[in-house]
PDB file of C-alpha atoms in Angstrom:
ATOM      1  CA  UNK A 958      89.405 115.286  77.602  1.00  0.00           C
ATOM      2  CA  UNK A 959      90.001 117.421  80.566  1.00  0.00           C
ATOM      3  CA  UNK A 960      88.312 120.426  79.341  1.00  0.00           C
ATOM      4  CA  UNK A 961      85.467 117.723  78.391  1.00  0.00           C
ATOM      5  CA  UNK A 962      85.263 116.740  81.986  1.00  0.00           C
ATOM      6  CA  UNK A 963      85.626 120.053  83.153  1.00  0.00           C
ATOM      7  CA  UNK A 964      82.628 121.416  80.860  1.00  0.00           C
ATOM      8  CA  UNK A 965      80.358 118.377  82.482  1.00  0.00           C
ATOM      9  CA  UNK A 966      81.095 119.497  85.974  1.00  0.00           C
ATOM     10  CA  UNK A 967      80.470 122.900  85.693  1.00  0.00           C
ATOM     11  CA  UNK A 968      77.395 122.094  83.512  1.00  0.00           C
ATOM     12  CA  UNK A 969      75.977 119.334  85.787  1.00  0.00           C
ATOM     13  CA  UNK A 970      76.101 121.352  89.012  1.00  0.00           C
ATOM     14  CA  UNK A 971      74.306 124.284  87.474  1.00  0.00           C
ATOM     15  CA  UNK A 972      71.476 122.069  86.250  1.00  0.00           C
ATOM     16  CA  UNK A 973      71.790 120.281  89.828  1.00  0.00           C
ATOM     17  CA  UNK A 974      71.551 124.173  91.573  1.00  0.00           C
ATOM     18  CA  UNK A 975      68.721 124.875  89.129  1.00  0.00           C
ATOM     19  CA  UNK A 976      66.734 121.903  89.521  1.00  0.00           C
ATOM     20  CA  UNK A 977      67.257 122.231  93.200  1.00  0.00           C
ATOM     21  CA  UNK A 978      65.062 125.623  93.050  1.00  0.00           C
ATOM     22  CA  UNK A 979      62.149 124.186  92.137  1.00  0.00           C
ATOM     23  CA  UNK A 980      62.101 120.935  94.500  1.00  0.00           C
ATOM     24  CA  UNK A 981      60.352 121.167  97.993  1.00  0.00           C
ATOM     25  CA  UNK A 982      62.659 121.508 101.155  1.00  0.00           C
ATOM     26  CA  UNK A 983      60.970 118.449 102.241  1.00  0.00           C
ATOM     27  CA  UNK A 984      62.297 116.648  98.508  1.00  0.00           C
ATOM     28  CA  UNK A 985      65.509 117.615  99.214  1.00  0.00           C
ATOM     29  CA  UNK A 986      65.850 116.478 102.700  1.00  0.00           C
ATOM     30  CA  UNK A 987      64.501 113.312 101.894  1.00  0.00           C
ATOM     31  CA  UNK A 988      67.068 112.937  99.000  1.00  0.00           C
ATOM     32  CA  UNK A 989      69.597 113.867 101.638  1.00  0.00           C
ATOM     33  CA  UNK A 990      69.305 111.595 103.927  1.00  0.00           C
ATOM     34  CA  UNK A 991      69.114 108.555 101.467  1.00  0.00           C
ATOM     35  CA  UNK A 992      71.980 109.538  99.603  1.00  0.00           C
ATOM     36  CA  UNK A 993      74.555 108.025 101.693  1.00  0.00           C
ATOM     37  CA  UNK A 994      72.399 104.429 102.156  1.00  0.00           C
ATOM     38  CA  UNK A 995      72.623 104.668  97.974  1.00  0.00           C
ATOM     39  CA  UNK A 996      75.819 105.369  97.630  1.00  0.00           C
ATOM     40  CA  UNK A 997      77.484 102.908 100.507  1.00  0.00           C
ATOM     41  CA  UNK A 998      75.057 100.149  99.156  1.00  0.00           C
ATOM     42  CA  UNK A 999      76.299 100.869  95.514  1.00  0.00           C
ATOM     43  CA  UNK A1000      80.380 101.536  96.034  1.00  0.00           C
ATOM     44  CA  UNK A1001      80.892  98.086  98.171  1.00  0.00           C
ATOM     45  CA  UNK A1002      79.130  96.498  95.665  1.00  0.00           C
ATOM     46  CA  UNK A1003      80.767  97.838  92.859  1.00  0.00           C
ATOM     47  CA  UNK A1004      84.155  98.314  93.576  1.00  0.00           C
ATOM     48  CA  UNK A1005      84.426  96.025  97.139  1.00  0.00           C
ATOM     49  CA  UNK A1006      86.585  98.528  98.196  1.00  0.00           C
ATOM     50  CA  UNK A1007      86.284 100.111 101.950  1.00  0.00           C
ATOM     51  CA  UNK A1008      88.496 103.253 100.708  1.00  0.00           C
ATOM     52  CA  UNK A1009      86.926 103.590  97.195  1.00  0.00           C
ATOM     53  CA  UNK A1010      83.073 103.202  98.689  1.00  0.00           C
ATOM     54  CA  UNK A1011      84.050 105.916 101.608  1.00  0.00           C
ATOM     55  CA  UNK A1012      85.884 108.134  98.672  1.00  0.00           C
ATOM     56  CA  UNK A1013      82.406 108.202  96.365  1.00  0.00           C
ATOM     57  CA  UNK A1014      80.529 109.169  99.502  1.00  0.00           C
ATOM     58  CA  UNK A1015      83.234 112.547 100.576  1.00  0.00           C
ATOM     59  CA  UNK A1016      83.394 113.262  96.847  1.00  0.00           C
ATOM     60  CA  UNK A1017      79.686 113.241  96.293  1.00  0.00           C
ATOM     61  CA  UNK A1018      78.985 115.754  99.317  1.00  0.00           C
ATOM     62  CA  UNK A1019      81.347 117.916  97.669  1.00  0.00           C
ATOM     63  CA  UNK A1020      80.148 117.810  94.138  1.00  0.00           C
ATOM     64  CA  UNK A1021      76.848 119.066  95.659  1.00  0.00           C
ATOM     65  CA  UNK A1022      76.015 123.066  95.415  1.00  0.00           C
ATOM     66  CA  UNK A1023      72.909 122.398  97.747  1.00  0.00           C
ATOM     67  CA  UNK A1024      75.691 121.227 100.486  1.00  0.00           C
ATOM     68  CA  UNK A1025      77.510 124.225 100.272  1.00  0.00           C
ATOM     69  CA  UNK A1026      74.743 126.939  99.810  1.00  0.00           C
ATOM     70  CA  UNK A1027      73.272 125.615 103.102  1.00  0.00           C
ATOM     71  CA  UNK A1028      76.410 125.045 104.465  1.00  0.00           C
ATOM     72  CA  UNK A1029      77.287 128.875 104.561  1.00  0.00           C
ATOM     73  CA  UNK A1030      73.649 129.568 106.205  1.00  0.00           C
ATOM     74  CA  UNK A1031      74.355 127.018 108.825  1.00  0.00           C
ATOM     75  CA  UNK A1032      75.361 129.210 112.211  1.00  0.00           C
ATOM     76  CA  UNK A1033      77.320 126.084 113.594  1.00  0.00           C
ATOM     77  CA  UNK A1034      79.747 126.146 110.997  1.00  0.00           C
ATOM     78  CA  UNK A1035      80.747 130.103 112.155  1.00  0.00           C
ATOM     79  CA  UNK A1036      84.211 130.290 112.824  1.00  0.00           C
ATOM     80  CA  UNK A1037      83.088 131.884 116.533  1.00  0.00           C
ATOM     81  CA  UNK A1038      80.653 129.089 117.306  1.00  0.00           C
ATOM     82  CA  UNK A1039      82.987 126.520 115.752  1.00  0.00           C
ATOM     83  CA  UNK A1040      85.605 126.892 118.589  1.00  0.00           C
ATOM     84  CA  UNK A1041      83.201 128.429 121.244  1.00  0.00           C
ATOM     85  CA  UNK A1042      84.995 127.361 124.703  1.00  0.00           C
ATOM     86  CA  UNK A1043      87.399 124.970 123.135  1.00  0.00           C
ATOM     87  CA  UNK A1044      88.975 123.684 126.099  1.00  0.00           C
ATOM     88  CA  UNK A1045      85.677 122.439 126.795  1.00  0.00           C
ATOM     89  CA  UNK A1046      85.229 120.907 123.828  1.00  0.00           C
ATOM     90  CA  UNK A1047      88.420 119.352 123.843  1.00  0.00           C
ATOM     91  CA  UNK A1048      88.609 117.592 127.505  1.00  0.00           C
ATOM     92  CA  UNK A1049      84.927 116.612 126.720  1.00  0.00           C
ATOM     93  CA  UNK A1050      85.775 115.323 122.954  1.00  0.00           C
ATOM     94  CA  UNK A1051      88.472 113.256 123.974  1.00  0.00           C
ATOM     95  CA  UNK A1052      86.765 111.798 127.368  1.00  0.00           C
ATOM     96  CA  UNK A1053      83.590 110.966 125.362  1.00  0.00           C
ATOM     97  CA  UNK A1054      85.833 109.425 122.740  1.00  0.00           C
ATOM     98  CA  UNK A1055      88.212 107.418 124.713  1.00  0.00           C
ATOM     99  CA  UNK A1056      84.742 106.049 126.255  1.00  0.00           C
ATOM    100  CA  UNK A1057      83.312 105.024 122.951  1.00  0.00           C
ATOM    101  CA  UNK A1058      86.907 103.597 121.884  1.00  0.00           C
ATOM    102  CA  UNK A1059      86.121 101.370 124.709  1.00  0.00           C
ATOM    103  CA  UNK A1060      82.865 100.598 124.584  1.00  0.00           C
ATOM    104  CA  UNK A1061      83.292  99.603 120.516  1.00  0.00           C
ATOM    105  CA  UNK A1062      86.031  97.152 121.766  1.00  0.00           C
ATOM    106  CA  UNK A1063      84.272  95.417 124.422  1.00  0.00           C
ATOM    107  CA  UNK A1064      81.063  95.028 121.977  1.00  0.00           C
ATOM    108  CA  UNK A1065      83.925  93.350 119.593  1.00  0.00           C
ATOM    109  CA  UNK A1066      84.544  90.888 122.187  1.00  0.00           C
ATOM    110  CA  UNK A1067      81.233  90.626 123.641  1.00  0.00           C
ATOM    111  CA  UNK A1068      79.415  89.657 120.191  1.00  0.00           C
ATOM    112  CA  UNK A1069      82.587  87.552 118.959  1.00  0.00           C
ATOM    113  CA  UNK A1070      81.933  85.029 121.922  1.00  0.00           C
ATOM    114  CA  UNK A1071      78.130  85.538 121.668  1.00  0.00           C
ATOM    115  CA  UNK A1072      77.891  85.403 117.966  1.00  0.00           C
ATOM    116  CA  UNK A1073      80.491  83.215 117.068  1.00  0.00           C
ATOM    117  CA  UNK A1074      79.312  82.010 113.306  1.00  0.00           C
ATOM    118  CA  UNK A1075      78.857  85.661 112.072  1.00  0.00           C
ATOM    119  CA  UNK A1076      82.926  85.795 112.458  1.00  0.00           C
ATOM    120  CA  UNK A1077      82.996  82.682 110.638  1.00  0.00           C
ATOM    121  CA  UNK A1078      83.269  83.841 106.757  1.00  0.00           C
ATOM    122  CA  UNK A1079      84.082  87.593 107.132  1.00  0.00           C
ATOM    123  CA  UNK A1080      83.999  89.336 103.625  1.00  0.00           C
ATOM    124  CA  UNK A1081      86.997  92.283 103.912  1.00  0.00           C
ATOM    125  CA  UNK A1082      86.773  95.001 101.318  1.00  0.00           C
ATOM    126  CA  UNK A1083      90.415  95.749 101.805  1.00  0.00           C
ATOM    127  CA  UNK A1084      93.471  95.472  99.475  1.00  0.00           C
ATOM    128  CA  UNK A1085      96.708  94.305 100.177  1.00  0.00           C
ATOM    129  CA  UNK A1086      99.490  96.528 101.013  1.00  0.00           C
ATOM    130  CA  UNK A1087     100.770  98.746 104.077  1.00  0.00           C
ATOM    131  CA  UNK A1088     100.564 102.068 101.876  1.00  0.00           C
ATOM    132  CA  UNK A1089      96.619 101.449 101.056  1.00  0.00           C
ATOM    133  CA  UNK A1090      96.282 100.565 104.915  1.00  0.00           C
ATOM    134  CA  UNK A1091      97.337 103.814 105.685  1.00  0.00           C
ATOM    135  CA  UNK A1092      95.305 105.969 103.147  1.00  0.00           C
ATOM    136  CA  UNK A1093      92.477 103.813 104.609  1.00  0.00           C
ATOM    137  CA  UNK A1094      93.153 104.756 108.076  1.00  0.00           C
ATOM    138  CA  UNK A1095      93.577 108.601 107.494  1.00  0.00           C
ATOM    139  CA  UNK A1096      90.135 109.020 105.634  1.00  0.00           C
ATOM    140  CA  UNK A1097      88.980 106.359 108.137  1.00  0.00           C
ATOM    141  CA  UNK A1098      90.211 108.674 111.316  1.00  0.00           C
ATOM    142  CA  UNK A1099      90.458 111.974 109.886  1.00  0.00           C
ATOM    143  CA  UNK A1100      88.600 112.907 107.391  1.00  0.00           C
ATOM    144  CA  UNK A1101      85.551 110.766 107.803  1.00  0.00           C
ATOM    145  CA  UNK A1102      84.396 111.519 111.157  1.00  0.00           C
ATOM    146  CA  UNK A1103      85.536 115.447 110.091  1.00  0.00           C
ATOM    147  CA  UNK A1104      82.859 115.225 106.658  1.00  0.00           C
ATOM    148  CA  UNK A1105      80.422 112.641 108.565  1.00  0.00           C
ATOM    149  CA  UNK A1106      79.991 115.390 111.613  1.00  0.00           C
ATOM    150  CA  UNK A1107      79.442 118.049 109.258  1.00  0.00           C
ATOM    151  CA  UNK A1108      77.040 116.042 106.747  1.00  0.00           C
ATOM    152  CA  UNK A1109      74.318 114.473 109.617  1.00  0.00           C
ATOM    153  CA  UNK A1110      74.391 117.252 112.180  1.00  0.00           C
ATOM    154  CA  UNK A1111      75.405 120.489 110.484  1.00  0.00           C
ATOM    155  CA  UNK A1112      74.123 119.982 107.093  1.00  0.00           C
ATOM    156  CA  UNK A1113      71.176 118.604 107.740  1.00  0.00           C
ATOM    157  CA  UNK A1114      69.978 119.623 110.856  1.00  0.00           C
ATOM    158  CA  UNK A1115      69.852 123.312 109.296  1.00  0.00           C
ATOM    159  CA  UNK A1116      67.681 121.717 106.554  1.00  0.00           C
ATOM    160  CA  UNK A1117      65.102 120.535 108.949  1.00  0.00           C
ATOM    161  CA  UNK A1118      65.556 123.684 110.705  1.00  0.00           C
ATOM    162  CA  UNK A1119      64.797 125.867 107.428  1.00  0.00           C
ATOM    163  CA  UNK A1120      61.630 123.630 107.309  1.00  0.00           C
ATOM    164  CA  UNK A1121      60.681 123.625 110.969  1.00  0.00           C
ATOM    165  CA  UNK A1122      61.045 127.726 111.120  1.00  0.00           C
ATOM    166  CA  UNK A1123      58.492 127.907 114.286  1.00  0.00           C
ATOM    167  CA  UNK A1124      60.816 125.498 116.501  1.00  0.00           C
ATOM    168  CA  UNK A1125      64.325 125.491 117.149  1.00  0.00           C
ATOM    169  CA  UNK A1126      64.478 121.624 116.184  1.00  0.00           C
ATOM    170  CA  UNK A1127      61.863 119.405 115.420  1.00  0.00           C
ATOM    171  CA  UNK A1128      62.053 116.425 117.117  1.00  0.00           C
ATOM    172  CA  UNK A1129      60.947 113.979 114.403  1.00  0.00           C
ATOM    173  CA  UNK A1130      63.603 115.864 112.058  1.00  0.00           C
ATOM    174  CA  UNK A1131      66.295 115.125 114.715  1.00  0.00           C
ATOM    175  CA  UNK A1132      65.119 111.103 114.934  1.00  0.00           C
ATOM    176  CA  UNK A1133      65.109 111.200 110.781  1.00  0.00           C
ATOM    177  CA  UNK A1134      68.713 112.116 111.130  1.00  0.00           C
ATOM    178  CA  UNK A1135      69.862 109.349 113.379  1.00  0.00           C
ATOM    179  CA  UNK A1136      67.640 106.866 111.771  1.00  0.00           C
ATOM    180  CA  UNK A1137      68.869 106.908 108.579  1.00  0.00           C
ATOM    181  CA  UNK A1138      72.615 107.814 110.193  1.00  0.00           C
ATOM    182  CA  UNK A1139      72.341 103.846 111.446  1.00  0.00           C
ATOM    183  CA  UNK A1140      71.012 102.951 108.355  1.00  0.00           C
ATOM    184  CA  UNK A1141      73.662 103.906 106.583  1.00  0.00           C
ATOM    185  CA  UNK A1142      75.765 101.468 108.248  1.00  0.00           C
ATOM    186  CA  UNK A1143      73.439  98.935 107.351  1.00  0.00           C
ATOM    187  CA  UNK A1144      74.300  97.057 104.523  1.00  0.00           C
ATOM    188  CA  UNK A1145      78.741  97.467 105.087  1.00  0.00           C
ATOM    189  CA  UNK A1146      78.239  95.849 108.053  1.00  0.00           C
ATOM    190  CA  UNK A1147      75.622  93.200 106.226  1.00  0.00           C
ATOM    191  CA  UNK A1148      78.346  93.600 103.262  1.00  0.00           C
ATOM    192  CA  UNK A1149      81.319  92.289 105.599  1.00  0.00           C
ATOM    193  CA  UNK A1150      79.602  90.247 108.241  1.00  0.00           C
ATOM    194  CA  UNK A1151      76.085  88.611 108.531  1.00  0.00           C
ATOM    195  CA  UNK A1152      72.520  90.465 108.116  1.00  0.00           C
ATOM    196  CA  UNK A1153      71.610  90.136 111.431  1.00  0.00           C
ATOM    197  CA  UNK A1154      74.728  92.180 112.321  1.00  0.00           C
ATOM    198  CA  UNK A1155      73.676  94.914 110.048  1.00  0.00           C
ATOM    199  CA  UNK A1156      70.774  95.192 111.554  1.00  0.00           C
ATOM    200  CA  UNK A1157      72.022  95.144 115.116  1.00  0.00           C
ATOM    201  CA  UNK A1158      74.374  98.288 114.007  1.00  0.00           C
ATOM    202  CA  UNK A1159      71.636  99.866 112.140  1.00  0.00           C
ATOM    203  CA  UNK A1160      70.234 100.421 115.561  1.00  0.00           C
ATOM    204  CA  UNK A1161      73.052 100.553 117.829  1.00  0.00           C
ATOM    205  CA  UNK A1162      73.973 103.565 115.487  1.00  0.00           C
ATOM    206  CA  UNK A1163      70.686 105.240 115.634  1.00  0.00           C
ATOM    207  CA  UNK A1164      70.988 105.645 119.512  1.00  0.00           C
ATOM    208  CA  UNK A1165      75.309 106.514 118.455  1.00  0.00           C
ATOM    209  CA  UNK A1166      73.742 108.956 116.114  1.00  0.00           C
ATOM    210  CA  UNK A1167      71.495 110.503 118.470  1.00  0.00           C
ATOM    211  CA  UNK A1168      74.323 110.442 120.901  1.00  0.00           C
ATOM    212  CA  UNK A1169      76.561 112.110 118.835  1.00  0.00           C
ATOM    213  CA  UNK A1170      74.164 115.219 118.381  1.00  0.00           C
ATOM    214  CA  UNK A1171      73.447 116.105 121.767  1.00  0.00           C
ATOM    215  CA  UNK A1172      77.007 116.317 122.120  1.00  0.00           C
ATOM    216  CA  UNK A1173      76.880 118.757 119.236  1.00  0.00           C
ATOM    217  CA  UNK A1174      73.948 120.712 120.299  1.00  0.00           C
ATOM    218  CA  UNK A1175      74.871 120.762 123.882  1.00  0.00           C
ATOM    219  CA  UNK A1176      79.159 121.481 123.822  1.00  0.00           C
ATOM    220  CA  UNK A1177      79.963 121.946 120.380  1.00  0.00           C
ATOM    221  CA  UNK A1178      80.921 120.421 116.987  1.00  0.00           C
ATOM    222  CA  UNK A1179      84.548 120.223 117.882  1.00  0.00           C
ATOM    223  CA  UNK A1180      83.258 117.918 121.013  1.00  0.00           C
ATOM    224  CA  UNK A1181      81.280 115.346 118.434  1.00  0.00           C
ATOM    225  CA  UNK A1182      83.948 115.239 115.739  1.00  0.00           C
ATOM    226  CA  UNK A1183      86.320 114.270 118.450  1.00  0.00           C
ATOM    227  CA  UNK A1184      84.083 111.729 120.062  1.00  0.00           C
ATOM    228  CA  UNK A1185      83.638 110.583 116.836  1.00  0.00           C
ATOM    229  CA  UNK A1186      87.163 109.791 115.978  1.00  0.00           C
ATOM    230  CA  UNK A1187      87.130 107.901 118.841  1.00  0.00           C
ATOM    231  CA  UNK A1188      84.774 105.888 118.141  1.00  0.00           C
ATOM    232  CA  UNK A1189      85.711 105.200 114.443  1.00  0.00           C
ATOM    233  CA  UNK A1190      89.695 104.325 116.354  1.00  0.00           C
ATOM    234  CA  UNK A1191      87.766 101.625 118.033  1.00  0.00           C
ATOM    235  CA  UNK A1192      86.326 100.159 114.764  1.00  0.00           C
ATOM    236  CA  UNK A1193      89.502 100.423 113.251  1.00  0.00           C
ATOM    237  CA  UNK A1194      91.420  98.406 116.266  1.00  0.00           C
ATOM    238  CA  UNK A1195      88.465  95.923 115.696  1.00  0.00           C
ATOM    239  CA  UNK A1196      89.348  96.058 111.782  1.00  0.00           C
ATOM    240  CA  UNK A1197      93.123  95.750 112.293  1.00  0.00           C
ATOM    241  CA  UNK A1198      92.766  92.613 114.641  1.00  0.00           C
ATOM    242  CA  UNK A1199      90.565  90.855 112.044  1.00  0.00           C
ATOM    243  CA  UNK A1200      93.109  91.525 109.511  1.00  0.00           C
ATOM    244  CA  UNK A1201      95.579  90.212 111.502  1.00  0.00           C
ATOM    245  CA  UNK A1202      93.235  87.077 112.045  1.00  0.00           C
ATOM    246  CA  UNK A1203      92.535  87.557 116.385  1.00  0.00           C
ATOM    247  CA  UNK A1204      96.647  87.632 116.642  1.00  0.00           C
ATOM    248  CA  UNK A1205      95.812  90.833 119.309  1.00  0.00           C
ATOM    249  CA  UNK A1206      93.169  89.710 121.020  1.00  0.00           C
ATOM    250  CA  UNK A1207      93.821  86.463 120.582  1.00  0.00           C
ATOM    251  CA  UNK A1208      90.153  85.564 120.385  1.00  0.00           C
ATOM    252  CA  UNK A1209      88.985  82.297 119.525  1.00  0.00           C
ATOM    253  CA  UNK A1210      86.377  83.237 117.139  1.00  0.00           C
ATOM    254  CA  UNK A1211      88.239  85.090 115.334  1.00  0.00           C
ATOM    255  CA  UNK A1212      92.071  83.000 115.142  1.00  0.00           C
ATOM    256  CA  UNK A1213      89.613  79.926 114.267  1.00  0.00           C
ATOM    257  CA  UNK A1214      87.958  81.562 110.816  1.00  0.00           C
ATOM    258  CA  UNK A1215      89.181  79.772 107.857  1.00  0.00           C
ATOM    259  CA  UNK A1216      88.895  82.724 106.021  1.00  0.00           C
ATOM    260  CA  UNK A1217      90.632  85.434 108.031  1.00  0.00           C
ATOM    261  CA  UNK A1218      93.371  82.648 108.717  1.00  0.00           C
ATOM    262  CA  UNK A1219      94.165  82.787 104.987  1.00  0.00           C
ATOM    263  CA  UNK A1220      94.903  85.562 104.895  1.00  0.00           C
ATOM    264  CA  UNK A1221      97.464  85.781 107.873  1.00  0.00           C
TER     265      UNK A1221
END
């Protein structure tokens, strides 16, 4: 059975690496950048698993020769350029991130109190258990703002480069990126909460997405990963006190949900 599976891998990514030959650049960036919408859409729906849905993503970048072959063209990804002026990188990485740390927690509170009903009947794609918690938390931390970093503005901003060869960056490339960066956040937020706060993330994470690049283009990928993390440490603070049904924040929209009050 193993050599089975093996034998399908090795098959399926050389008819993947051929087929990608003969596709237009623009094809392939277009396939790209929906990929992720497809696959969050279809692993929360599947499986209603957070850690599951967030595994099929990091697995499916992986299984992907096109990732890699552009990966090793992309300059940013240079050891050199990587960890150009890294105390820079660093101070400004963890400023920017204990900022958006901040700012995701007062938006928690802000839109609890504003928005009380879409707190009301929260679905939570999470298991039981302390040890899947933490699993959850270290892709959640670690290795998804790491793969997410590299994926939206490494990966793909050298694809619209390759395309764009008379400009450094095309604008409407870079807005692409971000746009369908927020709306890949879409439907889990949709998934856990209401619609309308899926959409109101959708575009809150364009401008994050866009925000998230400059730091990348202007200080470094180091800089953005770590802003990054801090941001996704906010979400998970936010996550963590709706497990624990408001008990941190004590906030009345959230210790009065039937739901999450179950569950305490």
């Amino acid at each position: 059975m193993a050599e089975l599976a093996s034998v399908f891998l090795m098959r399926s990514r050389a008819l993947l690496l051929e087929r990608g030959k003969t596709m237009s650049l623009g094809s392939i960036i277009s396939i790209f950048l929906g990929l992720p919408c497809v696959i969050s859409c279809l692993g929360l729906s599947i499986t209603n698993d957070a850690l599951i849905s967030t595994l099929l993503f990091h697995v499916s970048i992986f299984y992907l020769p096109m990732f890699w072959i552009n990966l090793s063209k992309a300059k940013m990804m240079r050891r050199e350029d990587l960890f150009q002026k890294p105390t820079l990188q660093i101070f400004v990485g963890f400023l920017l991130g204990l900022i958006s740390c901040v700012t995701v927690l007062i938006f928690y509170d802000v839109t609890s109190q504003m928005w009380p009903e879409d707190y009301s009947s929260i679905n939570l794609p999470f298991r039981e258990g302390n040890l899947y918690l933490v699993a959850l938390g270290i892709d959640f931390l670690l290795i998804n703002p790491v793969l997410e970093e590299i994926y939206w503005n490494v990966f793909l901003i050298h694809l619209g480069k390759e395309s764009n060869k008379a400009q450094r960056h095309s604008l409407m490339h870079l807005f692409k990126v971000s746009f369908f960066f927020g709306l890949y956040h879409l439907f889990p937020i949709w998934y856990i909460f209401t619609f309308r706060a899926g959409v109101v993330v959708c575009f809150l994470m364009t401008l994050i997405g866009m925000f998230f690049l400059a730091i990348r283009l202007h200080f470094g990928l180091l800089a953005a990963i770590l802003t990054h993390i801090g941001g996704d440490l906010g979400v998970g603070l936010v996550f963590l006190d709706l497990l624990h049904a408001g008990f941190f924040t004590q906030n009345p929209a959230i210790t009065s949900s039937s739901f999450l009050s179950a569950r305490v």
